[in-house]
Short mmCIF file of N, CA and C in Angstrom, two decimals:
data_model
loop_
_atom_site.label_atom_id
_atom_site.label_comp_id
_atom_site.label_asym_id
_atom_site.label_seq_id
_atom_site.Cartn_x
_atom_site.Cartn_y
_atom_site.Cartn_z
N MET A 1 0.98 -1.51 -0.07
CA MET A 1 -0.17 0.04 -0.07
C MET A 1 1.26 1.42 -0.36
N LYS A 2 2.11 1.03 -0.13
CA LYS A 2 2.80 2.84 0.52
C LYS A 2 3.82 2.55 -0.73
N ASN A 3 3.68 1.92 -1.15
CA ASN A 3 4.58 2.57 -3.05
C ASN A 3 3.43 2.96 -3.78
N CYS A 4 1.89 2.14 -3.89
CA CYS A 4 0.66 2.80 -4.48
C CYS A 4 0.73 4.44 -4.16
N LEU A 5 0.30 4.34 -2.62
CA LEU A 5 0.16 5.56 -2.32
C LEU A 5 1.12 6.51 -2.01
N ASP A 6 2.05 6.24 -1.72
CA ASP A 6 3.45 7.24 -2.70
C ASP A 6 4.15 7.30 -4.03
N SER A 7 3.43 6.51 -4.57
CA SER A 7 3.68 7.25 -6.52
C SER A 7 1.57 8.68 -6.79
N ILE A 8 0.43 7.59 -6.28
CA ILE A 8 -0.24 9.10 -6.28
C ILE A 8 -0.06 10.14 -5.74
N ILE A 9 0.82 9.95 -4.35
CA ILE A 9 1.18 11.15 -3.83
C ILE A 9 2.32 11.89 -5.23
N ASN A 10 3.71 10.87 -5.04
CA ASN A 10 4.20 11.81 -6.24
C ASN A 10 3.51 12.21 -7.27
N PHE A 11 3.37 11.95 -8.64
CA PHE A 11 2.71 12.15 -9.47
C PHE A 11 1.66 12.72 -9.86
N VAL A 12 0.69 13.55 -8.55
CA VAL A 12 -0.56 13.79 -9.02
C VAL A 12 -1.23 14.78 -7.99
N ASP A 13 -1.78 15.87 -9.16
CA ASP A 13 -1.67 17.15 -8.33
C ASP A 13 -3.22 16.58 -7.12
N LEU A 14 -2.40 17.39 -6.19
CA LEU A 14 -3.38 16.07 -5.17
C LEU A 14 -4.12 17.97 -5.01
N ASP A 15 -4.59 19.32 -5.06
CA ASP A 15 -5.22 20.20 -5.10
C ASP A 15 -5.70 20.10 -5.56
N ARG A 16 -6.19 18.59 -6.97
CA ARG A 16 -7.90 18.41 -7.61
C ARG A 16 -8.73 17.29 -7.09
N ILE A 17 -7.40 16.51 -6.18
CA ILE A 17 -7.84 14.96 -5.82
C ILE A 17 -7.83 14.70 -4.27
N LYS A 18 -9.37 13.39 -3.62
CA LYS A 18 -9.23 13.85 -2.91
C LYS A 18 -9.23 12.27 -2.50
N ILE A 19 -8.55 12.33 -1.24
CA ILE A 19 -7.65 9.84 -1.87
C ILE A 19 -8.13 9.76 -0.31
N LEU A 20 -9.05 8.62 -0.80
CA LEU A 20 -9.79 8.30 0.07
C LEU A 20 -8.70 5.84 0.80
N VAL A 21 -8.13 5.87 1.17
CA VAL A 21 -7.45 4.89 1.24
C VAL A 21 -8.78 3.92 2.70
N CYS A 22 -9.10 2.79 2.11
CA CYS A 22 -10.20 1.73 3.16
C CYS A 22 -9.65 0.55 3.37
N ASP A 23 -9.53 0.76 4.59
CA ASP A 23 -8.40 0.11 5.25
C ASP A 23 -9.18 -1.45 5.27
N ASN A 24 -8.81 -2.59 4.64
CA ASN A 24 -9.92 -3.30 5.11
C ASN A 24 -9.55 -4.66 6.13
N ASN A 25 -9.15 -3.69 7.41
CA ASN A 25 -8.30 -4.88 8.81
C ASN A 25 -6.64 -5.66 7.87
N THR A 26 -5.95 -4.01 7.98
CA THR A 26 -4.49 -4.44 7.42
C THR A 26 -3.49 -5.62 8.61
N VAL A 27 -3.15 -6.07 8.33
CA VAL A 27 -2.62 -6.82 9.05
C VAL A 27 -0.59 -6.89 9.27
N GLU A 28 -0.88 -5.92 8.04
CA GLU A 28 0.61 -5.22 7.70
C GLU A 28 1.49 -4.36 9.13
N LYS A 29 2.75 -4.91 9.04
CA LYS A 29 3.26 -4.36 10.54
C LYS A 29 2.97 -2.92 9.51
N GLY A 30 3.08 -1.61 10.54
CA GLY A 30 3.39 0.25 10.71
C GLY A 30 2.40 0.14 9.96
N CYS A 31 1.99 -0.18 9.41
CA CYS A 31 0.40 0.80 7.89
C CYS A 31 0.17 0.76 9.14
N ASP A 32 -0.94 1.38 10.25
CA ASP A 32 -1.72 2.37 10.46
C ASP A 32 -0.47 3.86 10.91
N VAL A 33 0.13 3.37 11.68
CA VAL A 33 2.14 4.90 11.55
C VAL A 33 1.98 5.36 10.39
N TYR A 34 2.13 4.98 9.01
CA TYR A 34 2.22 5.20 7.50
C TYR A 34 0.73 5.85 7.13
N LEU A 35 -0.02 5.34 7.56
CA LEU A 35 -2.15 6.30 6.85
C LEU A 35 -1.23 7.22 7.99
N ASP A 36 -1.10 7.43 8.97
CA ASP A 36 -1.96 7.71 9.98
C ASP A 36 -0.98 9.05 10.11
N GLU A 37 -0.12 9.06 9.36
CA GLU A 37 0.98 10.05 8.48
C GLU A 37 0.97 10.93 7.61
N MET A 38 -0.18 9.99 6.37
CA MET A 38 -0.34 10.30 5.38
C MET A 38 -2.19 10.98 5.46
N SER A 39 -2.28 10.95 7.03
CA SER A 39 -3.25 11.59 6.85
C SER A 39 -3.17 13.01 6.83
N SER A 40 -2.37 13.07 8.49
CA SER A 40 -1.82 15.00 8.91
C SER A 40 -1.02 15.27 7.94
N LYS A 41 -0.31 14.67 6.79
CA LYS A 41 0.73 15.72 5.28
C LYS A 41 -0.57 16.02 4.63
N TYR A 42 -1.16 15.37 4.36
CA TYR A 42 -1.19 15.41 2.66
C TYR A 42 -3.37 15.15 2.11
N ASN A 43 -3.25 15.19 1.71
CA ASN A 43 -5.53 14.80 1.30
C ASN A 43 -6.12 14.25 1.85
N VAL A 44 -5.77 12.90 2.62
CA VAL A 44 -5.70 11.00 2.25
C VAL A 44 -7.21 11.32 3.75
N GLU A 45 -8.18 10.41 3.64
CA GLU A 45 -8.70 10.47 4.43
C GLU A 45 -8.64 9.02 5.19
N VAL A 46 -8.97 8.89 6.11
CA VAL A 46 -8.53 6.62 5.90
C VAL A 46 -9.63 6.54 6.80
N LYS A 47 -10.52 5.07 5.73
CA LYS A 47 -11.79 5.00 6.46
C LYS A 47 -11.17 3.23 6.99
N LYS A 48 -10.54 3.20 8.19
CA LYS A 48 -10.95 1.91 8.53
C LYS A 48 -11.70 0.90 8.86
N PHE A 49 -11.83 -0.39 8.62
CA PHE A 49 -12.70 -1.50 8.91
C PHE A 49 -12.71 -2.56 9.97
N THR A 50 -12.38 -2.08 11.15
CA THR A 50 -11.52 -3.05 12.18
C THR A 50 -12.12 -4.03 12.68
N ASP A 51 -13.85 -4.34 12.42
CA ASP A 51 -14.59 -5.28 12.48
C ASP A 51 -15.56 -6.21 11.08
N ARG A 52 -13.99 -6.25 10.37
CA ARG A 52 -14.61 -6.91 9.41
C ARG A 52 -13.30 -7.61 8.37
N THR A 53 -13.78 -9.40 8.56
CA THR A 53 -12.56 -10.02 8.61
C THR A 53 -11.77 -9.55 7.20
N ARG A 54 -10.62 -10.18 7.03
CA ARG A 54 -9.78 -9.87 6.46
C ARG A 54 -10.83 -10.03 5.07
N ASN A 55 -10.79 -10.18 3.29
CA ASN A 55 -10.17 -10.74 2.35
C ASN A 55 -12.50 -10.21 1.79
N GLU A 56 -12.67 -9.43 2.21
CA GLU A 56 -13.51 -8.77 1.97
C GLU A 56 -13.71 -7.59 1.62
N LEU A 57 -13.37 -7.18 0.22
CA LEU A 57 -12.56 -5.93 -0.55
C LEU A 57 -14.16 -5.53 -0.61
N TYR A 58 -15.39 -6.31 -1.82
CA TYR A 58 -16.79 -5.44 -2.34
C TYR A 58 -17.41 -4.60 -1.13
N ARG A 59 -17.23 -5.26 0.12
CA ARG A 59 -17.81 -4.55 0.73
C ARG A 59 -17.70 -2.85 1.35
N ALA A 60 -15.96 -2.71 1.75
CA ALA A 60 -14.70 -1.67 1.49
C ALA A 60 -15.74 -0.42 0.44
N MET A 61 -15.07 -1.39 -0.77
CA MET A 61 -16.05 -0.74 -1.89
C MET A 61 -16.66 0.12 -2.44
N ASN A 62 -18.35 -1.06 -2.04
CA ASN A 62 -19.29 -0.52 -1.39
C ASN A 62 -19.77 0.94 -0.92
N TRP A 63 -19.08 0.48 0.73
CA TRP A 63 -19.08 1.57 1.52
C TRP A 63 -18.27 3.15 0.65
N ALA A 64 -17.61 2.84 0.10
CA ALA A 64 -17.22 3.78 -0.30
C ALA A 64 -17.04 4.91 -2.00
N VAL A 65 -18.50 4.15 -2.45
CA VAL A 65 -19.18 4.39 -3.33
C VAL A 65 -20.37 5.38 -2.35
N LYS A 66 -20.18 4.40 -1.09
CA LYS A 66 -21.69 5.68 -0.90
C LYS A 66 -21.23 6.70 -0.47
N TYR A 67 -20.15 6.70 -0.03
CA TYR A 67 -19.07 7.85 0.43
C TYR A 67 -18.79 8.95 -0.04
N ALA A 68 -18.44 8.78 -1.88
CA ALA A 68 -18.29 9.41 -2.84
C ALA A 68 -19.46 10.25 -2.93
N ARG A 69 -21.01 9.71 -3.36
CA ARG A 69 -22.11 10.06 -3.67
C ARG A 69 -21.90 11.17 -2.59
N LYS A 70 -22.51 10.86 -1.67
CA LYS A 70 -23.04 11.54 -0.47
C LYS A 70 -21.66 12.61 -0.49
N GLN A 71 -20.72 12.93 -0.32
CA GLN A 71 -19.47 14.09 -0.59
C GLN A 71 -19.40 14.48 -1.98
N GLY A 72 -20.36 14.07 -2.96
CA GLY A 72 -21.05 14.76 -4.38
C GLY A 72 -20.05 14.92 -5.31
N PHE A 73 -19.20 13.63 -5.38
CA PHE A 73 -17.63 13.31 -6.23
C PHE A 73 -18.30 13.07 -7.34
N ASP A 74 -18.02 13.62 -8.78
CA ASP A 74 -18.62 12.66 -10.15
C ASP A 74 -17.85 11.48 -9.85
N ILE A 75 -16.70 11.35 -9.78
CA ILE A 75 -15.48 10.80 -9.90
C ILE A 75 -15.36 10.25 -9.37
N ILE A 76 -14.77 8.52 -9.11
CA ILE A 76 -15.18 7.88 -8.43
C ILE A 76 -13.69 6.54 -9.48
N ASN A 77 -12.53 6.23 -8.63
CA ASN A 77 -11.11 4.61 -9.17
C ASN A 77 -10.98 4.90 -7.94
N PHE A 78 -10.76 3.59 -8.43
CA PHE A 78 -10.29 2.07 -7.74
C PHE A 78 -9.22 1.80 -7.86
N ILE A 79 -7.91 1.26 -6.47
CA ILE A 79 -7.02 1.59 -6.73
C ILE A 79 -6.41 0.52 -6.30
N GLN A 80 -6.08 -0.62 -6.85
CA GLN A 80 -5.33 -1.58 -4.97
C GLN A 80 -4.15 -1.31 -5.57
N ASP A 81 -4.11 -1.75 -3.98
CA ASP A 81 -2.10 -1.82 -4.02
C ASP A 81 -1.88 -3.07 -4.19
#
């Protein structure tokens, strides 16, 4: 996930987009610290699904679509790490 987010941050105009990370109960060491860093430094919002089991990707994606609609976004794009 770090490589994916770092790449987006380096190559995309962050003033024109909002990054939403749907963390589906990641077990990677250091992930929470990294995501906290990114959310405080950049326009990155993090939604953590701690009550879910791993591999429930589509449930998290559906949540993201509902979130994007409520925020009034015209376009949503999913990128998996």
